[in-house]
Amino acid sequence: MNEEKEMKLLSLMAVGRSDGFWLRQRNHILARTSVSGRGAGRWLLVPAAALAAMLLFVARHRPEAPVHEVQKVEISFLENLDLLSDMDVLESIPEDKI
Amino acid sequence: MTIMERSEEQVRPGGGEDAENAFALIIQEHQRLVYGVALRLTGSAAEADDITQETFLAAWKHLGGFRGDSSLKTWLVRIAVNKARSYWRWKKLRRWACLGGGDEDEPALEDLLPDDPAGRPEQAAQAADLERRIRSAISTLPHRQREVAAMRAQELSIAEIASALGMAEGTVKAHWFEARKKLESLLGDVL
């Protein structure tokens, strides 16, 4: 493929949108970051914290029950899902450094 | 130091209004790139929009841990590619579970039309048809070639693509060579 054709191919594959589209998208992202960043919904954690405290209290005051195998698997599965999500942001290691 | 470099230094979650303003600049600078890559990888405007938003949210959340081994640009692209890979896995899983058929993969006409069709309806229809062909051609590429082609289409250099994908530059060039050959055979009449 010659250079001219390559440039044409790249221009066909380029993505164009209106200024309004970019502005809407930017505002949407910023709205979501400010909600998570400012902690506007932190009060929502209060019931969750109360529930966690109650569960801790109950757990401490009841005899030890054997943990079922299925439960163990479910917890590790959920932990793996969290890890997978965090892995998206890992920086790459160049092939020649591996 | 450029405005972008300064904003990249300032921006941290919880850093107040300055951090948010700086992050707004980062979004403004890179959203076209991230969205373009996501659109070419998924072939769906709605998914590309979701991936773009999720990419910037993940970057916002993890900026503190960004080591700066790569540029912010290639880091954002890498996040977007990882999110697109998750999308493919999810799609494959849905297909396997018979939850999604082939019909939903066909983009709607409004998804293919430009945002602001200034020309005549025939021109808009032609543009939509061409866009459908481009998406279809890209979708025939193996994943790695598709990733390289999507990034080349957003004017990333071979070195930047290599950094984003963690590949050697020679490997990127080989993928791009193969991808170009296939795309030319499918889109040759419009090139």
PDB file of C-alpha atoms in Angstrom:
ATOM      1  CA  MET A   1       0.000   0.000   0.000  1.00  0.00           C
ATOM      2  CA  ASN A   2       1.439   3.357  -0.941  1.00  0.00           C
ATOM      3  CA  GLU A   3       1.592   6.311   1.399  1.00  0.00           C
ATOM      4  CA  GLU A   4      -1.275   8.129  -0.279  1.00  0.00           C
ATOM      5  CA  LYS A   5      -3.594   5.163   0.167  1.00  0.00           C
ATOM      6  CA  GLU A   6      -2.503   4.778   3.766  1.00  0.00           C
ATOM      7  CA  MET A   7      -3.339   8.413   4.485  1.00  0.00           C
ATOM      8  CA  LYS A   8      -6.732   7.962   2.854  1.00  0.00           C
ATOM      9  CA  LEU A   9      -7.381   4.844   4.928  1.00  0.00           C
ATOM     10  CA  LEU A  10      -6.417   6.680   8.132  1.00  0.00           C
ATOM     11  CA  SER A  11      -8.654   9.613   7.278  1.00  0.00           C
ATOM     12  CA  LEU A  12     -11.591   7.245   6.655  1.00  0.00           C
ATOM     13  CA  MET A  13     -11.006   5.584  10.005  1.00  0.00           C
ATOM     14  CA  ALA A  14     -10.732   8.881  11.886  1.00  0.00           C
ATOM     15  CA  VAL A  15     -13.711   9.747  14.077  1.00  0.00           C
ATOM     16  CA  GLY A  16     -15.427  13.121  13.881  1.00  0.00           C
ATOM     17  CA  ARG A  17     -18.122  14.451  16.199  1.00  0.00           C
ATOM     18  CA  SER A  18     -19.639  17.889  16.739  1.00  0.00           C
ATOM     19  CA  ASP A  19     -18.359  20.302  19.388  1.00  0.00           C
ATOM     20  CA  GLY A  20     -21.653  19.850  21.218  1.00  0.00           C
ATOM     21  CA  PHE A  21     -21.034  16.127  21.519  1.00  0.00           C
ATOM     22  CA  TRP A  22     -17.591  16.640  23.098  1.00  0.00           C
ATOM     23  CA  LEU A  23     -18.909  19.272  25.474  1.00  0.00           C
ATOM     24  CA  ARG A  24     -21.794  17.052  26.608  1.00  0.00           C
ATOM     25  CA  GLN A  25     -19.436  14.124  27.113  1.00  0.00           C
ATOM     26  CA  ARG A  26     -16.943  16.240  29.071  1.00  0.00           C
ATOM     27  CA  ASN A  27     -19.663  17.651  31.326  1.00  0.00           C
ATOM     28  CA  HIS A  28     -21.018  14.179  31.942  1.00  0.00           C
ATOM     29  CA  ILE A  29     -17.606  12.843  32.980  1.00  0.00           C
ATOM     30  CA  LEU A  30     -16.912  15.862  35.189  1.00  0.00           C
ATOM     31  CA  ALA A  31     -20.302  15.507  36.851  1.00  0.00           C
ATOM     32  CA  ARG A  32     -19.458  11.902  37.664  1.00  0.00           C
ATOM     33  CA  THR A  33     -15.962  12.718  38.952  1.00  0.00           C
ATOM     34  CA  SER A  34     -17.204  15.549  41.138  1.00  0.00           C
ATOM     35  CA  VAL A  35     -19.814  13.283  42.709  1.00  0.00           C
ATOM     36  CA  SER A  36     -17.208  10.656  43.514  1.00  0.00           C
ATOM     37  CA  GLY A  37     -14.422  13.143  44.301  1.00  0.00           C
ATOM     38  CA  ARG A  38     -16.183  15.578  46.597  1.00  0.00           C
ATOM     39  CA  GLY A  39     -17.754  12.846  48.633  1.00  0.00           C
ATOM     40  CA  ALA A  40     -21.186  14.343  48.131  1.00  0.00           C
ATOM     41  CA  GLY A  41     -22.714  10.986  48.829  1.00  0.00           C
ATOM     42  CA  ARG A  42     -20.619  10.160  51.861  1.00  0.00           C
ATOM     43  CA  TRP A  43     -23.659  10.311  54.111  1.00  0.00           C
ATOM     44  CA  LEU A  44     -24.872   7.273  52.192  1.00  0.00           C
ATOM     45  CA  LEU A  45     -22.073   5.349  53.870  1.00  0.00           C
ATOM     46  CA  VAL A  46     -23.583   5.882  57.324  1.00  0.00           C
ATOM     47  CA  PRO A  47     -26.199   3.109  57.051  1.00  0.00           C
ATOM     48  CA  ALA A  48     -23.567   0.830  55.529  1.00  0.00           C
ATOM     49  CA  ALA A  49     -21.166   1.579  58.392  1.00  0.00           C
ATOM     50  CA  ALA A  50     -23.930   0.904  60.930  1.00  0.00           C
ATOM     51  CA  LEU A  51     -24.720  -2.394  59.236  1.00  0.00           C
ATOM     52  CA  ALA A  52     -21.034  -3.353  59.186  1.00  0.00           C
ATOM     53  CA  ALA A  53     -20.729  -2.558  62.910  1.00  0.00           C
ATOM     54  CA  MET A  54     -23.811  -4.639  63.655  1.00  0.00           C
ATOM     55  CA  LEU A  55     -22.484  -7.579  61.620  1.00  0.00           C
ATOM     56  CA  LEU A  56     -19.150  -7.341  63.421  1.00  0.00           C
ATOM     57  CA  PHE A  57     -20.935  -7.346  66.771  1.00  0.00           C
ATOM     58  CA  VAL A  58     -23.043 -10.365  65.796  1.00  0.00           C
ATOM     59  CA  ALA A  59     -20.017 -12.194  64.389  1.00  0.00           C
ATOM     60  CA  ARG A  60     -18.040 -11.665  67.589  1.00  0.00           C
ATOM     61  CA  HIS A  61     -20.830 -12.902  69.812  1.00  0.00           C
ATOM     62  CA  ARG A  62     -21.664 -16.142  68.116  1.00  0.00           C
ATOM     63  CA  PRO A  63     -19.848 -19.433  68.134  1.00  0.00           C
ATOM     64  CA  GLU A  64     -17.394 -20.021  65.285  1.00  0.00           C
ATOM     65  CA  ALA A  65     -19.073 -21.768  62.391  1.00  0.00           C
ATOM     66  CA  PRO A  66     -17.015 -23.587  59.792  1.00  0.00           C
ATOM     67  CA  VAL A  67     -16.708 -21.578  56.589  1.00  0.00           C
ATOM     68  CA  HIS A  68     -18.255 -23.391  53.684  1.00  0.00           C
ATOM     69  CA  GLU A  69     -16.135 -24.042  50.635  1.00  0.00           C
ATOM     70  CA  VAL A  70     -18.686 -22.343  48.361  1.00  0.00           C
ATOM     71  CA  GLN A  71     -18.579 -19.188  50.446  1.00  0.00           C
ATOM     72  CA  LYS A  72     -14.775 -19.100  50.256  1.00  0.00           C
ATOM     73  CA  VAL A  73     -14.913 -19.356  46.481  1.00  0.00           C
ATOM     74  CA  GLU A  74     -17.484 -16.594  46.226  1.00  0.00           C
ATOM     75  CA  ILE A  75     -15.381 -14.207  48.314  1.00  0.00           C
ATOM     76  CA  SER A  76     -12.217 -14.885  46.340  1.00  0.00           C
ATOM     77  CA  PHE A  77     -14.174 -14.501  43.115  1.00  0.00           C
ATOM     78  CA  LEU A  78     -15.373 -11.064  44.189  1.00  0.00           C
ATOM     79  CA  GLU A  79     -11.862 -10.070  45.220  1.00  0.00           C
ATOM     80  CA  ASN A  80     -10.629 -11.140  41.783  1.00  0.00           C
ATOM     81  CA  LEU A  81     -13.249  -8.994  40.116  1.00  0.00           C
ATOM     82  CA  ASP A  82     -11.989  -5.977  42.070  1.00  0.00           C
ATOM     83  CA  LEU A  83      -8.427  -6.774  41.055  1.00  0.00           C
ATOM     84  CA  LEU A  84      -9.442  -7.123  37.412  1.00  0.00           C
ATOM     85  CA  SER A  85     -11.010  -3.695  37.477  1.00  0.00           C
ATOM     86  CA  ASP A  86      -7.884  -2.170  39.031  1.00  0.00           C
ATOM     87  CA  MET A  87      -5.677  -3.916  36.469  1.00  0.00           C
ATOM     88  CA  ASP A  88      -7.166  -1.777  33.704  1.00  0.00           C
ATOM     89  CA  VAL A  89      -5.083   1.149  34.869  1.00  0.00           C
ATOM     90  CA  LEU A  90      -1.734  -0.642  35.168  1.00  0.00           C
ATOM     91  CA  GLU A  91       0.952   0.791  32.926  1.00  0.00           C
ATOM     92  CA  SER A  92       2.407  -1.523  30.336  1.00  0.00           C
ATOM     93  CA  ILE A  93       5.775  -3.239  30.592  1.00  0.00           C
ATOM     94  CA  PRO A  94       7.614  -3.165  27.263  1.00  0.00           C
ATOM     95  CA  GLU A  95       8.165  -6.597  25.667  1.00  0.00           C
ATOM     96  CA  ASP A  96      11.938  -6.232  25.742  1.00  0.00           C
ATOM     97  CA  LYS A  97      11.929  -5.644  29.531  1.00  0.00           C
ATOM     98  CA  ILE A  98       9.977  -8.830  30.287  1.00  0.00           C
TER      99      ILE A  98
ATOM    100  CA  MET B   1       5.929  24.003  30.836  1.00  0.00           C
ATOM    101  CA  THR B   2       2.717  23.721  28.791  1.00  0.00           C
ATOM    102  CA  ILE B   3      -0.777  24.126  30.182  1.00  0.00           C
ATOM    103  CA  MET B   4      -1.287  20.397  29.765  1.00  0.00           C
ATOM    104  CA  GLU B   5       1.897  19.520  31.648  1.00  0.00           C
ATOM    105  CA  ARG B   6       0.899  21.851  34.457  1.00  0.00           C
ATOM    106  CA  SER B   7      -2.601  20.400  34.601  1.00  0.00           C
ATOM    107  CA  GLU B   8      -1.237  16.855  34.657  1.00  0.00           C
ATOM    108  CA  GLU B   9       0.825  17.769  37.703  1.00  0.00           C
ATOM    109  CA  GLN B  10      -1.980  19.529  39.543  1.00  0.00           C
ATOM    110  CA  VAL B  11      -4.747  17.048  39.025  1.00  0.00           C
ATOM    111  CA  ARG B  12      -5.436  14.694  41.901  1.00  0.00           C
ATOM    112  CA  PRO B  13      -8.782  13.465  43.248  1.00  0.00           C
ATOM    113  CA  GLY B  14      -9.698  15.434  46.350  1.00  0.00           C
ATOM    114  CA  GLY B  15      -7.496  18.294  45.210  1.00  0.00           C
ATOM    115  CA  GLY B  16     -10.417  20.720  45.123  1.00  0.00           C
ATOM    116  CA  GLU B  17     -11.570  22.971  42.321  1.00  0.00           C
ATOM    117  CA  ASP B  18      -8.091  23.410  40.839  1.00  0.00           C
ATOM    118  CA  ALA B  19      -7.734  19.669  40.426  1.00  0.00           C
ATOM    119  CA  GLU B  20     -11.127  19.432  38.745  1.00  0.00           C
ATOM    120  CA  ASN B  21     -10.333  22.291  36.390  1.00  0.00           C
ATOM    121  CA  ALA B  22      -7.028  20.665  35.517  1.00  0.00           C
ATOM    122  CA  PHE B  23      -8.778  17.342  34.959  1.00  0.00           C
ATOM    123  CA  ALA B  24     -11.306  19.081  32.687  1.00  0.00           C
ATOM    124  CA  LEU B  25      -8.366  20.211  30.554  1.00  0.00           C
ATOM    125  CA  ILE B  26      -7.032  16.681  30.407  1.00  0.00           C
ATOM    126  CA  ILE B  27     -10.432  15.393  29.282  1.00  0.00           C
ATOM    127  CA  GLN B  28     -10.676  18.124  26.668  1.00  0.00           C
ATOM    128  CA  GLU B  29      -7.226  17.262  25.358  1.00  0.00           C
ATOM    129  CA  HIS B  30      -7.663  13.490  25.166  1.00  0.00           C
ATOM    130  CA  GLN B  31     -11.388  12.657  24.869  1.00  0.00           C
ATOM    131  CA  ARG B  32     -11.346  12.585  21.048  1.00  0.00           C
ATOM    132  CA  LEU B  33      -8.483  10.123  21.078  1.00  0.00           C
ATOM    133  CA  VAL B  34     -10.022   7.864  23.727  1.00  0.00           C
ATOM    134  CA  TYR B  35     -13.475   7.921  22.129  1.00  0.00           C
ATOM    135  CA  GLY B  36     -12.036   7.335  18.647  1.00  0.00           C
ATOM    136  CA  VAL B  37     -10.057   4.307  19.775  1.00  0.00           C
ATOM    137  CA  ALA B  38     -13.048   2.936  21.702  1.00  0.00           C
ATOM    138  CA  LEU B  39     -15.385   3.415  18.738  1.00  0.00           C
ATOM    139  CA  ARG B  40     -13.055   1.640  16.344  1.00  0.00           C
ATOM    140  CA  LEU B  41     -12.547  -1.206  18.826  1.00  0.00           C
ATOM    141  CA  THR B  42     -16.197  -1.804  19.719  1.00  0.00           C
ATOM    142  CA  GLY B  43     -17.963  -0.556  16.573  1.00  0.00           C
ATOM    143  CA  SER B  44     -20.683   0.881  18.798  1.00  0.00           C
ATOM    144  CA  ALA B  45     -21.146   4.580  19.581  1.00  0.00           C
ATOM    145  CA  ALA B  46     -22.946   3.852  22.857  1.00  0.00           C
ATOM    146  CA  GLU B  47     -20.223   1.468  24.057  1.00  0.00           C
ATOM    147  CA  ALA B  48     -17.518   3.911  22.967  1.00  0.00           C
ATOM    148  CA  ASP B  49     -19.170   6.652  24.999  1.00  0.00           C
ATOM    149  CA  ASP B  50     -19.379   4.359  28.041  1.00  0.00           C
ATOM    150  CA  ILE B  51     -15.752   3.270  27.663  1.00  0.00           C
ATOM    151  CA  THR B  52     -14.613   6.896  27.334  1.00  0.00           C
ATOM    152  CA  GLN B  53     -16.410   7.862  30.525  1.00  0.00           C
ATOM    153  CA  GLU B  54     -15.170   4.809  32.409  1.00  0.00           C
ATOM    154  CA  THR B  55     -11.611   5.451  31.191  1.00  0.00           C
ATOM    155  CA  PHE B  56     -11.534   8.976  32.544  1.00  0.00           C
ATOM    156  CA  LEU B  57     -13.211   7.942  35.797  1.00  0.00           C
ATOM    157  CA  ALA B  58     -10.604   5.196  36.277  1.00  0.00           C
ATOM    158  CA  ALA B  59      -7.827   7.680  35.482  1.00  0.00           C
ATOM    159  CA  TRP B  60      -9.259  10.163  37.974  1.00  0.00           C
ATOM    160  CA  LYS B  61      -9.426   7.473  40.634  1.00  0.00           C
ATOM    161  CA  HIS B  62      -5.914   6.140  40.007  1.00  0.00           C
ATOM    162  CA  LEU B  63      -3.966   9.272  39.046  1.00  0.00           C
ATOM    163  CA  GLY B  64      -2.173   9.095  42.379  1.00  0.00           C
ATOM    164  CA  GLY B  65      -0.716   5.728  41.419  1.00  0.00           C
ATOM    165  CA  PHE B  66       0.302   6.777  37.908  1.00  0.00           C
ATOM    166  CA  ARG B  67       4.067   6.313  37.854  1.00  0.00           C
ATOM    167  CA  GLY B  68       4.636   8.270  34.694  1.00  0.00           C
ATOM    168  CA  ASP B  69       6.614   5.467  33.023  1.00  0.00           C
ATOM    169  CA  SER B  70       4.428   6.121  30.000  1.00  0.00           C
ATOM    170  CA  SER B  71       2.854   9.384  28.901  1.00  0.00           C
ATOM    171  CA  LEU B  72      -0.600  10.277  30.167  1.00  0.00           C
ATOM    172  CA  LYS B  73      -1.845   9.923  26.588  1.00  0.00           C
ATOM    173  CA  THR B  74      -0.678   6.320  26.181  1.00  0.00           C
ATOM    174  CA  TRP B  75      -1.842   5.463  29.712  1.00  0.00           C
ATOM    175  CA  LEU B  76      -5.370   6.664  28.899  1.00  0.00           C
ATOM    176  CA  VAL B  77      -5.381   4.713  25.643  1.00  0.00           C
ATOM    177  CA  ARG B  78      -4.202   1.624  27.487  1.00  0.00           C
ATOM    178  CA  ILE B  79      -7.062   1.934  29.991  1.00  0.00           C
ATOM    179  CA  ALA B  80      -9.532   2.333  27.111  1.00  0.00           C
ATOM    180  CA  VAL B  81      -8.122  -0.744  25.341  1.00  0.00           C
ATOM    181  CA  ASN B  82      -8.391  -2.794  28.538  1.00  0.00           C
ATOM    182  CA  LYS B  83     -11.991  -1.690  28.932  1.00  0.00           C
ATOM    183  CA  ALA B  84     -12.687  -2.617  25.315  1.00  0.00           C
ATOM    184  CA  ARG B  85     -11.158  -6.060  25.945  1.00  0.00           C
ATOM    185  CA  SER B  86     -13.507  -6.483  28.901  1.00  0.00           C
ATOM    186  CA  TYR B  87     -16.358  -5.506  26.573  1.00  0.00           C
ATOM    187  CA  TRP B  88     -15.349  -8.210  24.077  1.00  0.00           C
ATOM    188  CA  ARG B  89     -15.137 -10.792  26.847  1.00  0.00           C
ATOM    189  CA  TRP B  90     -18.557  -9.740  28.105  1.00  0.00           C
ATOM    190  CA  LYS B  91     -19.983  -9.956  24.591  1.00  0.00           C
ATOM    191  CA  LYS B  92     -18.469 -13.393  24.097  1.00  0.00           C
ATOM    192  CA  LEU B  93     -19.925 -14.522  27.405  1.00  0.00           C
ATOM    193  CA  ARG B  94     -23.356 -13.198  26.432  1.00  0.00           C
ATOM    194  CA  ARG B  95     -23.169 -15.025  23.116  1.00  0.00           C
ATOM    195  CA  TRP B  96     -22.093 -18.192  24.887  1.00  0.00           C
ATOM    196  CA  ALA B  97     -25.036 -17.845  27.253  1.00  0.00           C
ATOM    197  CA  CYS B  98     -27.302 -17.114  24.229  1.00  0.00           C
ATOM    198  CA  LEU B  99     -28.298 -13.749  25.711  1.00  0.00           C
ATOM    199  CA  GLY B 100     -27.272 -11.662  22.756  1.00  0.00           C
ATOM    200  CA  GLY B 101     -27.766 -12.439  19.099  1.00  0.00           C
ATOM    201  CA  GLY B 102     -26.279 -10.967  15.960  1.00  0.00           C
ATOM    202  CA  ASP B 103     -29.023  -8.381  15.422  1.00  0.00           C
ATOM    203  CA  GLU B 104     -27.948  -6.151  18.288  1.00  0.00           C
ATOM    204  CA  ASP B 105     -24.482  -5.873  16.744  1.00  0.00           C
ATOM    205  CA  GLU B 106     -25.850  -4.145  13.673  1.00  0.00           C
ATOM    206  CA  PRO B 107     -25.486  -0.400  14.291  1.00  0.00           C
ATOM    207  CA  ALA B 108     -28.609   1.726  13.944  1.00  0.00           C
ATOM    208  CA  LEU B 109     -28.699   4.296  11.135  1.00  0.00           C
ATOM    209  CA  GLU B 110     -28.542   7.264  13.547  1.00  0.00           C
ATOM    210  CA  ASP B 111     -25.445   5.691  15.086  1.00  0.00           C
ATOM    211  CA  LEU B 112     -23.695   5.876  11.696  1.00  0.00           C
ATOM    212  CA  LEU B 113     -24.852   9.312  10.579  1.00  0.00           C
ATOM    213  CA  PRO B 114     -22.668  12.313  11.377  1.00  0.00           C
ATOM    214  CA  ASP B 115     -23.877  14.414  14.344  1.00  0.00           C
ATOM    215  CA  ASP B 116     -24.517  17.401  12.207  1.00  0.00           C
ATOM    216  CA  PRO B 117     -25.357  16.242   8.677  1.00  0.00           C
ATOM    217  CA  ALA B 118     -24.947  19.457   6.777  1.00  0.00           C
ATOM    218  CA  GLY B 119     -25.330  18.051   3.279  1.00  0.00           C
ATOM    219  CA  ARG B 120     -28.216  16.512   1.394  1.00  0.00           C
ATOM    220  CA  PRO B 121     -29.946  13.359   2.637  1.00  0.00           C
ATOM    221  CA  GLU B 122     -28.260  11.293  -0.112  1.00  0.00           C
ATOM    222  CA  GLN B 123     -24.838  12.456   1.050  1.00  0.00           C
ATOM    223  CA  ALA B 124     -25.713  11.579   4.641  1.00  0.00           C
ATOM    224  CA  ALA B 125     -26.892   8.147   3.536  1.00  0.00           C
ATOM    225  CA  GLN B 126     -23.667   7.604   1.580  1.00  0.00           C
ATOM    226  CA  ALA B 127     -21.607   8.673   4.580  1.00  0.00           C
ATOM    227  CA  ALA B 128     -23.563   6.254   6.771  1.00  0.00           C
ATOM    228  CA  ASP B 129     -23.028   3.456   4.271  1.00  0.00           C
ATOM    229  CA  LEU B 130     -19.291   4.142   4.139  1.00  0.00           C
ATOM    230  CA  GLU B 131     -19.099   4.229   7.929  1.00  0.00           C
ATOM    231  CA  ARG B 132     -20.921   0.882   8.071  1.00  0.00           C
ATOM    232  CA  ARG B 133     -18.389  -0.604   5.643  1.00  0.00           C
ATOM    233  CA  ILE B 134     -15.449   0.744   7.646  1.00  0.00           C
ATOM    234  CA  ARG B 135     -16.785  -0.703  10.904  1.00  0.00           C
ATOM    235  CA  SER B 136     -17.496  -4.001   9.212  1.00  0.00           C
ATOM    236  CA  ALA B 137     -13.981  -4.131   7.705  1.00  0.00           C
ATOM    237  CA  ILE B 138     -12.340  -3.325  11.041  1.00  0.00           C
ATOM    238  CA  SER B 139     -14.447  -5.967  12.784  1.00  0.00           C
ATOM    239  CA  THR B 140     -12.934  -8.669  10.556  1.00  0.00           C
ATOM    240  CA  LEU B 141      -9.435  -7.976  11.904  1.00  0.00           C
ATOM    241  CA  PRO B 142      -7.981 -10.124  14.687  1.00  0.00           C
ATOM    242  CA  HIS B 143      -8.009  -8.289  18.031  1.00  0.00           C
ATOM    243  CA  ARG B 144      -4.356  -7.245  18.086  1.00  0.00           C
ATOM    244  CA  GLN B 145      -4.464  -5.909  14.546  1.00  0.00           C
ATOM    245  CA  ARG B 146      -7.693  -4.112  15.348  1.00  0.00           C
ATOM    246  CA  GLU B 147      -6.114  -2.441  18.368  1.00  0.00           C
ATOM    247  CA  VAL B 148      -3.138  -1.271  16.350  1.00  0.00           C
ATOM    248  CA  ALA B 149      -5.356  -0.041  13.492  1.00  0.00           C
ATOM    249  CA  ALA B 150      -7.684   1.806  15.903  1.00  0.00           C
ATOM    250  CA  MET B 151      -4.738   3.645  17.399  1.00  0.00           C
ATOM    251  CA  ARG B 152      -3.123   4.411  14.046  1.00  0.00           C
ATOM    252  CA  ALA B 153      -6.458   5.913  12.961  1.00  0.00           C
ATOM    253  CA  GLN B 154      -6.195   8.334  15.883  1.00  0.00           C
ATOM    254  CA  GLU B 155      -2.741   9.396  14.730  1.00  0.00           C
ATOM    255  CA  LEU B 156      -0.752   7.601  17.406  1.00  0.00           C
ATOM    256  CA  SER B 157       2.807   6.886  16.347  1.00  0.00           C
ATOM    257  CA  ILE B 158       4.230   3.363  16.218  1.00  0.00           C
ATOM    258  CA  ALA B 159       6.274   4.161  19.358  1.00  0.00           C
ATOM    259  CA  GLU B 160       3.185   5.381  21.226  1.00  0.00           C
ATOM    260  CA  ILE B 161       1.196   2.291  20.232  1.00  0.00           C
ATOM    261  CA  ALA B 162       4.077   0.082  21.341  1.00  0.00           C
ATOM    262  CA  SER B 163       4.116   1.850  24.700  1.00  0.00           C
ATOM    263  CA  ALA B 164       0.330   1.628  25.154  1.00  0.00           C
ATOM    264  CA  LEU B 165       0.160  -2.078  24.289  1.00  0.00           C
ATOM    265  CA  GLY B 166       3.471  -3.107  25.849  1.00  0.00           C
ATOM    266  CA  MET B 167       4.727  -4.440  22.505  1.00  0.00           C
ATOM    267  CA  ALA B 168       7.989  -4.056  20.639  1.00  0.00           C
ATOM    268  CA  GLU B 169       7.802  -1.508  17.838  1.00  0.00           C
ATOM    269  CA  GLY B 170       8.596  -4.212  15.293  1.00  0.00           C
ATOM    270  CA  THR B 171       5.577  -6.215  16.462  1.00  0.00           C
ATOM    271  CA  VAL B 172       3.343  -3.150  16.104  1.00  0.00           C
ATOM    272  CA  LYS B 173       4.658  -2.556  12.574  1.00  0.00           C
ATOM    273  CA  ALA B 174       3.948  -6.171  11.636  1.00  0.00           C
ATOM    274  CA  HIS B 175       0.380  -5.958  12.966  1.00  0.00           C
ATOM    275  CA  TRP B 176      -0.191  -2.683  11.140  1.00  0.00           C
ATOM    276  CA  PHE B 177       1.181  -4.138   7.901  1.00  0.00           C
ATOM    277  CA  GLU B 178      -1.237  -7.088   8.098  1.00  0.00           C
ATOM    278  CA  ALA B 179      -4.160  -4.891   9.121  1.00  0.00           C
ATOM    279  CA  ARG B 180      -3.546  -2.465   6.244  1.00  0.00           C
ATOM    280  CA  LYS B 181      -3.401  -5.305   3.744  1.00  0.00           C
ATOM    281  CA  LYS B 182      -6.754  -6.682   4.911  1.00  0.00           C
ATOM    282  CA  LEU B 183      -8.414  -3.277   5.081  1.00  0.00           C
ATOM    283  CA  GLU B 184      -7.179  -2.433   1.596  1.00  0.00           C
ATOM    284  CA  SER B 185      -8.647  -5.629   0.204  1.00  0.00           C
ATOM    285  CA  LEU B 186     -12.015  -4.804   1.799  1.00  0.00           C
ATOM    286  CA  LEU B 187     -12.111  -1.053   1.171  1.00  0.00           C
ATOM    287  CA  GLY B 188      -9.937  -0.849  -1.934  1.00  0.00           C
ATOM    288  CA  ASP B 189     -12.605   0.829  -4.077  1.00  0.00           C
ATOM    289  CA  VAL B 190     -12.832   3.869  -1.781  1.00  0.00           C
ATOM    290  CA  LEU B 191      -9.097   4.292  -1.202  1.00  0.00           C
TER     291      LEU B 191
END
